[in-house]
XYZ file of C-alpha atoms in Angstrom:
645
model
C 89.113 17.622 -8.310
C 86.426 16.428 -10.744
C 85.323 18.311 -13.798
C 82.403 20.705 -13.683
C 79.083 19.298 -14.820
C 77.784 19.889 -18.335
C 74.965 22.422 -18.421
C 71.681 21.619 -20.190
C 68.992 24.223 -21.031
C 70.276 26.818 -18.585
C 70.958 30.471 -19.278
C 74.544 31.431 -18.549
C 73.937 33.144 -15.254
C 77.046 32.870 -13.119
C 76.519 31.916 -9.512
C 76.288 35.033 -7.295
C 77.884 35.165 -3.904
C 75.422 34.848 -1.057
C 77.479 36.740 1.531
C 77.709 40.524 1.978
C 80.936 42.491 1.540
C 81.713 42.343 5.248
C 81.438 38.548 5.252
C 84.158 36.103 4.379
C 84.656 35.158 0.715
C 83.254 32.018 -0.825
C 86.751 30.495 -0.980
C 87.189 31.053 2.760
C 83.768 29.511 3.344
C 84.804 26.476 1.310
C 88.018 26.037 3.289
C 86.130 26.247 6.576
C 83.530 23.769 5.304
C 86.122 21.215 4.175
C 88.058 21.539 7.429
C 84.988 20.378 9.347
C 85.281 16.804 8.034
C 87.811 14.247 9.295
C 88.645 12.972 5.789
C 89.594 14.924 2.706
C 86.686 15.658 0.390
C 86.745 16.056 -3.355
C 84.221 18.470 -4.846
C 82.937 20.262 -7.926
C 82.325 23.990 -7.698
C 79.121 25.105 -9.446
C 79.501 27.782 -12.099
C 75.796 28.556 -12.297
C 73.210 29.586 -9.751
C 70.928 26.548 -10.101
C 73.668 23.927 -9.769
C 74.750 22.353 -6.474
C 78.073 21.864 -4.785
C 78.808 18.122 -4.982
C 81.169 16.465 -2.473
C 82.480 12.940 -2.038
C 85.179 11.225 -0.014
C 88.729 10.743 -1.188
C 88.372 7.137 -0.034
C 85.757 6.220 -2.645
C 86.152 2.677 -3.861
C 86.961 1.290 -0.423
C 85.368 -1.951 0.733
C 82.771 0.024 2.688
C 81.274 1.119 -0.600
C 80.599 -2.392 -1.901
C 76.981 -3.502 -1.797
C 77.253 -6.950 -0.183
C 80.518 -7.548 -2.037
C 79.171 -6.369 -5.404
C 81.824 -4.353 -7.333
C 78.976 -2.783 -9.270
C 78.558 -0.321 -6.388
C 81.534 1.531 -7.864
C 79.393 2.223 -10.920
C 76.407 3.181 -8.795
C 78.556 5.571 -6.750
C 79.673 7.402 -9.902
C 76.152 7.507 -11.331
C 74.772 9.020 -8.130
C 77.535 11.615 -8.136
C 76.758 12.440 -11.756
C 73.022 12.741 -11.019
C 73.787 15.328 -8.322
C 75.676 17.294 -10.991
C 72.652 17.179 -13.252
C 70.172 18.209 -10.588
C 68.826 21.528 -11.955
C 66.787 23.754 -9.665
C 64.908 25.748 -12.243
C 62.043 27.041 -10.074
C 63.076 27.165 -6.423
C 66.041 28.326 -4.441
C 66.957 25.030 -2.793
C 68.347 25.274 0.720
C 69.057 21.780 2.004
C 71.182 18.699 1.547
C 70.984 15.628 -0.697
C 72.908 12.478 0.214
C 73.150 8.824 -0.787
C 72.788 5.840 1.548
C 74.522 2.728 0.192
C 73.987 -0.859 1.436
C 76.922 -2.600 3.149
C 77.486 -5.989 4.793
C 79.404 -5.832 8.092
C 79.814 -8.737 10.502
C 76.948 -10.656 8.959
C 74.599 -7.669 9.361
C 73.166 -5.474 6.620
C 73.158 -1.711 6.929
C 72.754 1.516 4.985
C 75.597 4.006 5.360
C 76.368 7.401 3.889
C 80.069 7.121 4.734
C 82.242 7.969 1.700
C 79.082 8.477 -0.401
C 78.304 11.634 -2.440
C 76.291 14.524 -1.012
C 75.258 17.906 -2.420
C 74.304 21.320 -1.039
C 73.527 24.737 -2.509
C 75.172 27.003 0.078
C 78.248 26.519 2.233
C 77.398 28.722 5.205
C 74.064 27.311 6.387
C 75.326 24.911 9.075
C 74.530 21.759 7.083
C 78.049 20.445 7.729
C 76.858 19.590 11.259
C 73.996 17.501 9.929
C 76.310 15.732 7.468
C 78.709 14.836 10.296
C 75.794 13.448 12.288
C 74.723 11.332 9.295
C 78.205 9.830 9.036
C 77.956 8.493 12.599
C 74.720 6.529 12.104
C 73.802 3.417 10.147
C 70.313 2.181 9.265
C 69.537 -1.480 9.878
C 68.082 -3.251 6.821
C 68.375 -6.773 8.179
C 64.719 -7.690 8.713
C 65.712 -10.847 10.584
C 67.728 -8.907 13.164
C 65.776 -5.809 14.087
C 67.041 -5.647 17.693
C 69.477 -2.727 17.472
C 69.327 -1.490 21.059
C 72.818 -2.781 21.771
C 74.328 -0.124 19.482
C 72.828 3.416 19.626
C 74.493 4.244 16.310
C 72.399 1.601 14.493
C 68.899 2.959 13.931
C 65.703 2.391 11.965
C 63.919 4.995 9.910
C 62.713 6.154 6.521
C 65.811 5.208 4.441
C 65.625 1.625 5.765
C 61.875 1.523 5.179
C 62.257 2.832 1.618
C 65.039 0.339 0.859
C 63.075 -2.671 2.129
C 59.606 -1.955 0.754
C 60.777 0.086 -2.269
C 58.234 2.847 -1.588
C 59.378 6.486 -1.939
C 58.440 8.741 0.953
C 57.799 12.472 1.239
C 57.516 13.890 4.763
C 56.362 17.512 5.018
C 56.658 17.880 8.791
C 59.672 16.433 10.606
C 58.078 17.117 13.999
C 55.833 14.113 13.532
C 58.907 11.848 13.266
C 61.201 13.219 15.955
C 61.833 9.711 17.304
C 64.673 9.187 14.822
C 67.942 10.776 16.070
C 68.878 11.923 12.583
C 65.518 13.666 12.238
C 66.186 15.500 15.514
C 69.591 16.497 14.172
C 67.953 17.781 10.981
C 65.457 19.865 12.980
C 68.352 21.444 14.898
C 69.638 22.643 11.503
C 66.218 24.183 10.684
C 65.370 21.479 8.157
C 61.594 21.027 7.883
C 60.840 18.313 5.313
C 62.535 15.517 3.446
C 62.267 13.099 0.548
C 63.497 9.505 0.477
C 63.899 7.709 -2.862
C 64.799 4.001 -3.164
C 67.051 3.765 -6.221
C 66.659 1.083 -8.857
C 69.327 0.118 -11.366
C 67.361 -1.186 -14.388
C 70.232 -3.477 -15.326
C 70.031 -5.230 -11.930
C 66.285 -4.735 -11.246
C 66.915 -4.379 -7.518
C 67.326 -1.629 -4.945
C 70.928 -0.343 -4.932
C 70.588 2.374 -2.312
C 68.555 5.361 -1.148
C 68.761 9.056 -2.036
C 67.709 11.294 0.862
C 66.935 15.000 0.541
C 66.342 17.314 3.519
C 64.906 20.797 2.870
C 64.301 24.032 4.758
C 61.125 24.629 2.726
C 58.213 22.237 2.278
C 56.291 24.179 -0.378
C 58.733 23.091 -3.108
C 58.991 19.425 -2.110
C 57.082 17.991 -5.092
C 59.138 20.075 -7.510
C 62.328 18.781 -5.876
C 60.922 15.249 -5.973
C 60.268 15.385 -9.720
C 63.595 17.064 -10.500
C 65.506 14.459 -8.500
C 63.832 11.741 -10.546
C 64.709 13.534 -13.778
C 68.353 13.810 -12.701
C 68.476 10.083 -11.869
C 66.963 9.146 -15.228
C 69.664 11.135 -17.028
C 72.332 8.798 -15.627
C 70.412 5.553 -16.178
C 68.915 5.182 -12.686
C 65.369 5.615 -11.462
C 63.276 5.388 -8.347
C 60.772 2.582 -7.946
C 57.317 3.157 -9.379
C 54.876 2.284 -6.596
C 52.521 0.762 -9.174
C 55.050 -2.036 -9.647
C 54.782 -2.980 -5.966
C 51.116 -3.855 -5.910
C 50.166 -7.486 -5.318
C 47.123 -6.973 -7.534
C 47.357 -10.187 -9.485
C 45.748 -11.895 -6.517
C 42.721 -9.555 -6.539
C 40.110 -11.201 -8.686
C 38.241 -8.898 -11.031
C 40.614 -5.924 -10.643
C 41.740 -5.971 -14.273
C 38.151 -5.685 -15.481
C 37.294 -3.024 -12.887
C 40.356 -0.954 -13.826
C 39.356 -0.981 -17.495
C 35.877 0.289 -16.602
C 37.385 2.957 -14.350
C 39.746 4.216 -17.048
C 36.905 4.577 -19.561
C 34.680 6.327 -17.020
C 37.480 8.605 -15.861
C 38.080 9.806 -19.404
C 34.406 10.668 -19.895
C 34.175 12.483 -16.555
C 37.459 14.321 -17.094
C 36.674 15.543 -20.594
C 32.963 16.293 -20.189
C 33.471 18.348 -17.024
C 36.626 20.171 -18.081
C 38.591 19.128 -14.974
C 42.167 19.951 -14.086
C 43.004 16.442 -12.848
C 41.224 13.135 -12.244
C 42.811 10.083 -10.637
C 41.929 6.974 -8.651
C 43.669 5.629 -5.523
C 43.462 2.130 -4.026
C 44.663 0.693 -0.679
C 47.895 -1.252 -0.309
C 49.120 -2.970 2.848
C 52.885 -3.262 3.259
C 53.696 -6.132 5.612
C 57.456 -5.578 5.902
C 57.563 -1.861 6.636
C 60.298 -0.627 8.982
C 59.161 2.832 9.982
C 59.772 5.403 12.667
C 58.161 3.267 15.351
C 57.847 -0.398 16.235
C 54.826 -0.698 13.929
C 55.663 -3.151 11.156
C 52.373 -3.234 9.209
C 51.311 -0.075 7.425
C 48.571 0.707 4.947
C 49.052 3.124 2.080
C 47.028 4.514 -0.794
C 48.566 3.924 -4.219
C 47.512 5.533 -7.455
C 45.750 3.153 -9.848
C 45.258 5.448 -12.846
C 44.754 9.114 -13.682
C 44.329 11.831 -16.323
C 45.867 15.285 -16.673
C 46.743 17.361 -19.730
C 48.376 20.320 -17.974
C 45.991 22.789 -19.627
C 45.174 24.734 -16.440
C 48.393 24.958 -14.498
C 51.769 23.232 -14.512
C 51.151 22.324 -10.853
C 48.418 19.849 -11.826
C 50.877 17.968 -13.987
C 53.537 18.144 -11.280
C 51.175 16.631 -8.715
C 49.936 14.033 -11.228
C 53.496 12.829 -11.966
C 54.546 12.741 -8.317
C 51.495 10.665 -7.372
C 52.651 7.999 -9.854
C 55.597 7.302 -7.541
C 54.475 8.317 -4.058
C 52.566 6.196 -1.573
C 49.999 8.193 0.374
C 49.484 7.350 4.041
C 45.902 6.595 5.009
C 44.490 9.774 6.514
C 46.885 12.074 4.640
C 45.642 14.198 1.795
C 42.049 14.353 0.649
C 42.319 10.909 -0.974
C 43.846 9.424 2.186
C 41.089 10.909 4.347
C 38.415 9.564 2.006
C 39.956 6.094 2.059
C 40.198 6.203 5.859
C 36.468 6.530 6.612
C 34.952 5.945 3.122
C 32.985 9.213 3.304
C 33.150 11.821 0.503
C 35.439 14.785 1.234
C 35.607 18.206 -0.383
C 37.859 21.234 0.001
C 36.953 24.346 -1.957
C 40.316 25.992 -1.276
C 43.064 23.448 -0.768
C 45.475 26.133 0.408
C 43.509 25.914 3.693
C 44.693 22.353 4.255
C 47.395 21.516 6.760
C 50.985 22.266 5.774
C 51.692 18.551 6.115
C 49.210 17.681 3.365
C 50.654 16.432 0.098
C 48.266 18.658 -1.873
C 49.585 21.805 -0.199
C 53.092 21.077 -1.436
C 52.026 21.251 -5.052
C 49.335 23.912 -4.771
C 50.983 26.591 -2.683
C 49.978 29.213 -5.254
C 47.288 27.300 -7.166
C 43.645 28.257 -6.653
C 41.801 24.977 -6.972
C 39.197 22.753 -5.327
C 39.375 19.030 -4.640
C 36.704 16.345 -4.240
C 37.195 12.717 -3.185
C 34.611 9.931 -3.224
C 35.039 6.249 -2.305
C 33.364 3.507 -4.381
C 33.251 -0.280 -4.467
C 32.741 -2.626 -7.418
C 30.765 -5.846 -7.445
C 33.689 -7.304 -9.415
C 36.154 -6.796 -6.530
C 33.854 -7.033 -3.490
C 35.308 -5.080 -0.518
C 38.220 -3.552 -2.449
C 37.915 0.257 -2.340
C 38.552 2.921 -4.974
C 38.925 6.623 -4.173
C 38.184 8.991 -7.066
C 40.013 12.311 -6.684
C 39.047 15.321 -8.840
C 40.629 18.779 -8.993
C 39.390 21.884 -10.802
C 39.811 25.699 -10.693
C 38.223 27.206 -7.622
C 35.845 29.566 -9.444
C 33.421 26.773 -10.425
C 29.979 26.122 -8.897
C 31.051 23.198 -6.739
C 27.582 21.893 -5.747
C 26.267 21.568 -9.305
C 29.609 20.258 -10.533
C 29.846 17.569 -7.825
C 26.264 16.434 -8.481
C 27.017 16.158 -12.191
C 30.257 14.248 -11.468
C 28.423 11.733 -9.291
C 25.625 11.228 -11.831
C 28.165 10.692 -14.617
C 29.986 8.103 -12.495
C 26.628 6.407 -11.906
C 25.981 6.205 -15.648
C 29.506 5.078 -16.602
C 30.044 2.625 -13.729
C 26.822 0.649 -13.232
C 28.699 -2.071 -11.299
C 29.983 0.428 -8.706
C 28.307 1.774 -5.597
C 29.192 4.118 -2.748
C 31.368 2.539 -0.080
C 29.566 4.560 2.607
C 26.169 2.977 1.856
C 23.795 5.232 -0.126
C 23.213 4.727 -3.809
C 24.809 7.101 -6.285
C 22.230 9.843 -6.771
C 20.702 9.602 -3.274
C 21.020 12.406 -0.739
C 24.677 12.396 0.220
C 26.572 14.149 3.006
C 30.011 15.457 2.036
C 32.605 16.391 4.643
C 33.770 19.984 4.161
C 37.465 19.786 5.020
C 38.691 22.798 7.022
C 35.229 24.401 6.548
C 36.553 25.630 3.225
C 33.105 26.638 1.901
C 32.519 29.016 4.796
C 29.367 27.213 5.970
C 30.896 26.447 9.400
C 28.865 23.228 9.530
C 31.717 20.920 8.620
C 29.625 19.328 5.871
C 27.060 19.955 3.148
C 24.576 17.804 1.223
C 23.917 17.118 -2.433
C 20.778 15.598 -4.020
C 18.800 16.913 -1.055
C 15.632 14.927 -0.432
C 16.494 12.080 -2.807
C 15.723 8.745 -1.156
C 16.013 6.494 -4.180
C 18.295 7.009 -7.154
C 16.487 7.875 -10.331
C 16.051 4.811 -12.525
C 15.240 5.080 -16.249
C 11.689 3.912 -16.991
C 12.869 1.224 -19.395
C 15.077 -0.301 -16.680
C 12.256 -0.723 -14.163
C 10.380 -4.027 -13.767
C 7.220 -4.188 -15.883
C 4.953 -4.370 -12.865
C 6.508 -1.221 -11.410
C 6.237 0.977 -14.502
C 2.637 2.020 -14.157
C 0.880 2.149 -10.820
C -2.222 4.012 -12.061
C -5.210 2.648 -13.925
C -4.404 1.970 -17.587
C -5.718 4.623 -19.975
C -7.351 3.375 -23.175
C -6.150 5.366 -26.181
C -6.793 3.643 -29.556
C -4.435 4.314 -32.458
C -7.351 5.628 -34.554
C -8.053 8.433 -32.079
C -4.368 9.373 -31.984
C -4.111 9.465 -35.786
C -7.021 11.913 -35.917
C -4.771 14.422 -34.137
C -1.977 14.243 -36.740
C -1.212 17.656 -38.212
C -1.345 19.498 -34.909
C 1.254 19.810 -32.170
C 1.647 17.031 -29.639
C 0.685 19.385 -26.814
C -2.589 20.272 -28.476
C -3.219 16.601 -29.292
C -2.743 15.620 -25.646
C -5.108 18.376 -24.529
C -7.720 17.327 -27.102
C -7.452 13.659 -26.032
C -7.639 14.724 -22.361
C -4.402 12.946 -21.380
C -1.040 14.156 -20.199
C 1.740 14.768 -22.695
C 3.870 11.991 -21.172
C 0.944 9.545 -21.467
C 0.505 10.395 -25.141
C 4.210 9.895 -25.792
C 4.183 6.559 -23.964
C 1.171 5.358 -25.983
C 2.873 6.426 -29.215
C 5.917 4.339 -28.307
C 3.766 1.287 -27.631
C 1.939 1.731 -30.966
C 5.183 2.213 -32.912
C 4.657 5.914 -33.663
C 8.235 7.096 -33.249
C 7.846 10.511 -34.929
C 4.891 12.814 -34.428
C 3.635 14.217 -37.772
C 3.022 17.739 -36.523
C 2.400 20.939 -38.478
C 5.034 22.303 -40.818
C 7.708 24.134 -38.825
C 7.349 27.910 -38.723
C 10.410 29.896 -37.667
C 10.143 31.581 -34.313
C 9.897 35.260 -33.687
C 12.903 37.405 -32.936
C 12.131 37.333 -29.216
C 12.339 33.508 -29.200
C 15.673 33.608 -31.045
C 17.035 36.014 -28.486
C 15.820 33.743 -25.708
C 17.648 30.801 -27.306
C 20.790 32.933 -27.516
C 20.510 33.742 -23.809
C 20.169 30.032 -23.076
C 23.378 29.366 -25.018
C 25.279 31.912 -22.913
C 24.378 30.602 -19.467
C 26.989 30.750 -16.743
C 29.451 27.858 -16.794
C 28.893 25.579 -13.827
C 31.817 23.317 -14.605
C 29.875 20.576 -16.401
C 29.306 20.677 -20.132
C 25.594 19.963 -19.668
C 23.561 21.654 -16.942
C 20.838 19.100 -16.112
C 18.354 21.753 -15.004
C 18.811 23.722 -18.219
C 18.344 20.642 -20.416
C 15.271 19.595 -18.516
C 13.671 22.995 -19.082
C 14.442 23.060 -22.794
C 12.742 19.868 -23.976
C 9.482 18.042 -23.570
C 10.681 14.464 -23.552
C 9.938 11.867 -20.922
C 11.110 13.069 -17.511
C 13.577 10.240 -17.008
C 15.034 9.304 -20.410
C 15.797 10.641 -23.853
C 14.948 8.487 -26.892
C 17.360 8.517 -29.823
C 16.985 6.730 -33.189
C 20.316 6.039 -34.863
C 20.635 5.134 -38.568
C 23.751 3.293 -39.719
C 23.878 1.851 -43.263
C 20.740 -0.344 -43.490
C 20.394 -0.683 -39.716
C 18.440 1.380 -37.205
C 18.976 1.159 -33.465
C 17.180 2.947 -30.665
C 18.807 4.250 -27.497
C 17.274 5.380 -24.220
C 19.726 7.521 -22.217
C 19.165 9.153 -18.797
C 18.140 12.713 -19.570
C 20.275 14.288 -16.848
C 23.420 12.683 -18.223
C 23.129 13.302 -21.953
C 26.485 14.577 -23.235
C 28.123 14.318 -26.623
C 30.977 12.199 -25.227
C 28.574 9.767 -23.525
C 26.422 9.520 -26.679
C 29.440 8.979 -28.933
C 30.714 6.214 -26.635
C 27.306 4.505 -26.403
C 26.796 4.494 -30.194
C 30.310 3.134 -30.733
C 29.643 0.316 -28.262
C 26.261 -0.584 -29.767
C 27.502 -0.625 -33.364
C 30.969 -1.997 -32.464
C 32.748 0.967 -34.049
C 36.076 2.366 -32.910
C 35.979 5.884 -31.556
C 37.083 8.350 -34.227
C 36.131 6.046 -37.098
C 32.693 7.621 -37.488
C 30.902 10.955 -37.326
C 27.364 11.874 -36.288
C 24.701 14.085 -37.903
C 21.321 15.113 -36.493
C 18.082 16.147 -38.188
C 17.267 19.797 -37.462
C 13.984 21.685 -37.616
C 14.542 22.650 -41.268
C 14.957 19.044 -42.379
C 18.744 19.364 -42.811
C 21.340 16.908 -41.480
C 23.755 18.866 -39.285
C 27.151 17.664 -38.015
C 27.089 16.677 -34.316
C 30.637 16.929 -32.980
C 30.678 18.798 -29.677
C 28.766 19.500 -26.478
C 27.485 22.758 -27.999
C 26.178 20.805 -31.006
C 24.455 18.445 -28.558
C 22.520 21.354 -27.040
C 21.487 22.558 -30.512
C 20.404 19.015 -31.400
C 18.130 18.815 -28.355
C 16.601 22.220 -29.097
C 15.964 21.231 -32.729
C 14.169 18.088 -31.583
C 11.952 20.208 -29.350
C 11.043 22.439 -32.283
C 10.222 19.365 -34.367
C 7.949 18.214 -31.531
C 9.401 14.736 -32.058
C 9.387 11.984 -29.472
C 12.871 10.835 -30.549
C 16.061 12.508 -31.730
C 17.137 11.271 -35.167
C 20.833 10.673 -35.829
C 22.885 9.294 -38.712
C 26.225 7.534 -38.349
C 28.652 8.184 -41.203
C 32.041 6.421 -41.558
C 35.089 8.651 -41.892
C 37.506 8.264 -44.807
C 40.580 10.521 -44.760
C 38.785 12.853 -42.331
C 35.877 13.347 -44.774
C 32.309 12.196 -44.527
C 31.076 9.419 -46.763
C 27.789 10.589 -48.238
């Protein structure tokens, strides 16, 4: 008998007996379990509750264990056995079976077999010995040139063969959908509901050396099991294949550039909107898939990139990590549904999704919402990208989604909606499972918008002004200096926006109004109420900003001083955030992020540090009080985290 596994980071809680006093002892259960098998089994008895029983055949090392004649399978066999020892169930009471399928070469044919290979269970009296015996009788064909296996009913095709050939891990949350495989039917007879299949890579060989298969009686813990299996494999020097290594993306022209833009945009969206998770999926077609049916071509969604800091709930991080290795079937999950028909999808309460959905596995007790939107880039033509965002369920989803879309529009000018409309136009979003309670199956954002808002400076010259030009000489404007801009506009009998536009044309970038007089207490209290508005999920509420300032309706003008240089920026008013401003200034001045700090000119003539979204709101309010047509900023280099005066 082998030695007991070494325990790591586990409290010394001895394994309790599962049976009652009137039931047989654990030793009797073990004897009955071992007697079920035709060959003698070696085993390790777990001393702790969260460690599994590990079994293997006395005949290990026989020729059946050699992978196409490779003696290295001996080493793989021992590593797999050791990984089962190190599998630590720290969160869930696992009730299922884990087993290893090794490749063999018999009679010129290639197969996967679990004969003589290690397997592990948590309890002895759950009837899993019957499923293990059934597994020993079957072999999976992995010879792609000889797929006709009808002559031998014991040679089958299924998920382990598929995972071995295409090196894509699989997680199936409902075995009923795959009852065509005889082993799946056998698993269902043992009350097993879900399973995980992991193609195993030996880094020293850089090839697939076998498949770990895990059947479970619970599907709500599948992602936890998935991640813990990977951790156990890494401890012994093995790993599963990362799906991102399987992509044939080198042949997709422009993808490298598009991915860089996506990563920068994703960071801005993620941080400025305080999200729980943000990631992007792309399609992948596997041409050599051997699945549960005769279908040989299958399309998946693979994760391109993502962000998560685990600040809300450990489940976000768990889902984020699992998505790095799992291929999502088209139509499964919110991202898979979005990629299937290219329409935006939203679910306010993802616990309402089907039990077979990947999201449900990780969010069984997590109250969160999910939004998916499909975009295309002019750099990659008809290649699709699905942006998936998750956040706590108590947020105002309509305002948050509108702000997300507008931020994507600003950060990704080369991208457009795959479903047709422009970003910012009226958009119908499918309400998955009627999660918002509207019972319509959908809702709309940007209602009534027919054309996306375009900053004035970006419009063609002939389209800027459709009305008769208003004559307003500089001399007449200068006569109004010393009063407020509102009063000047009224005196000149023009609109405030017209006066501002004329000032820009004449080079009057700051309005010399009256000396600032501090507001009354009532105004200060009003400002305080504005600062304490309800959080809608986005750092900047576009409607609130628009009501606070008197700038041009479409853009915000900002003058930036850096050393002896002055640059001027025009940013879309609805999208002004500190993160976006910091990024834009860094790009314009070719400065690395974090190498400089910003200060703004307030109503008292002082230069105040601008370092957060809250500071950005104060900056905008100060500019309103100054009655200035442009915000004034200074860029100061940082030296040892101090400002250079």
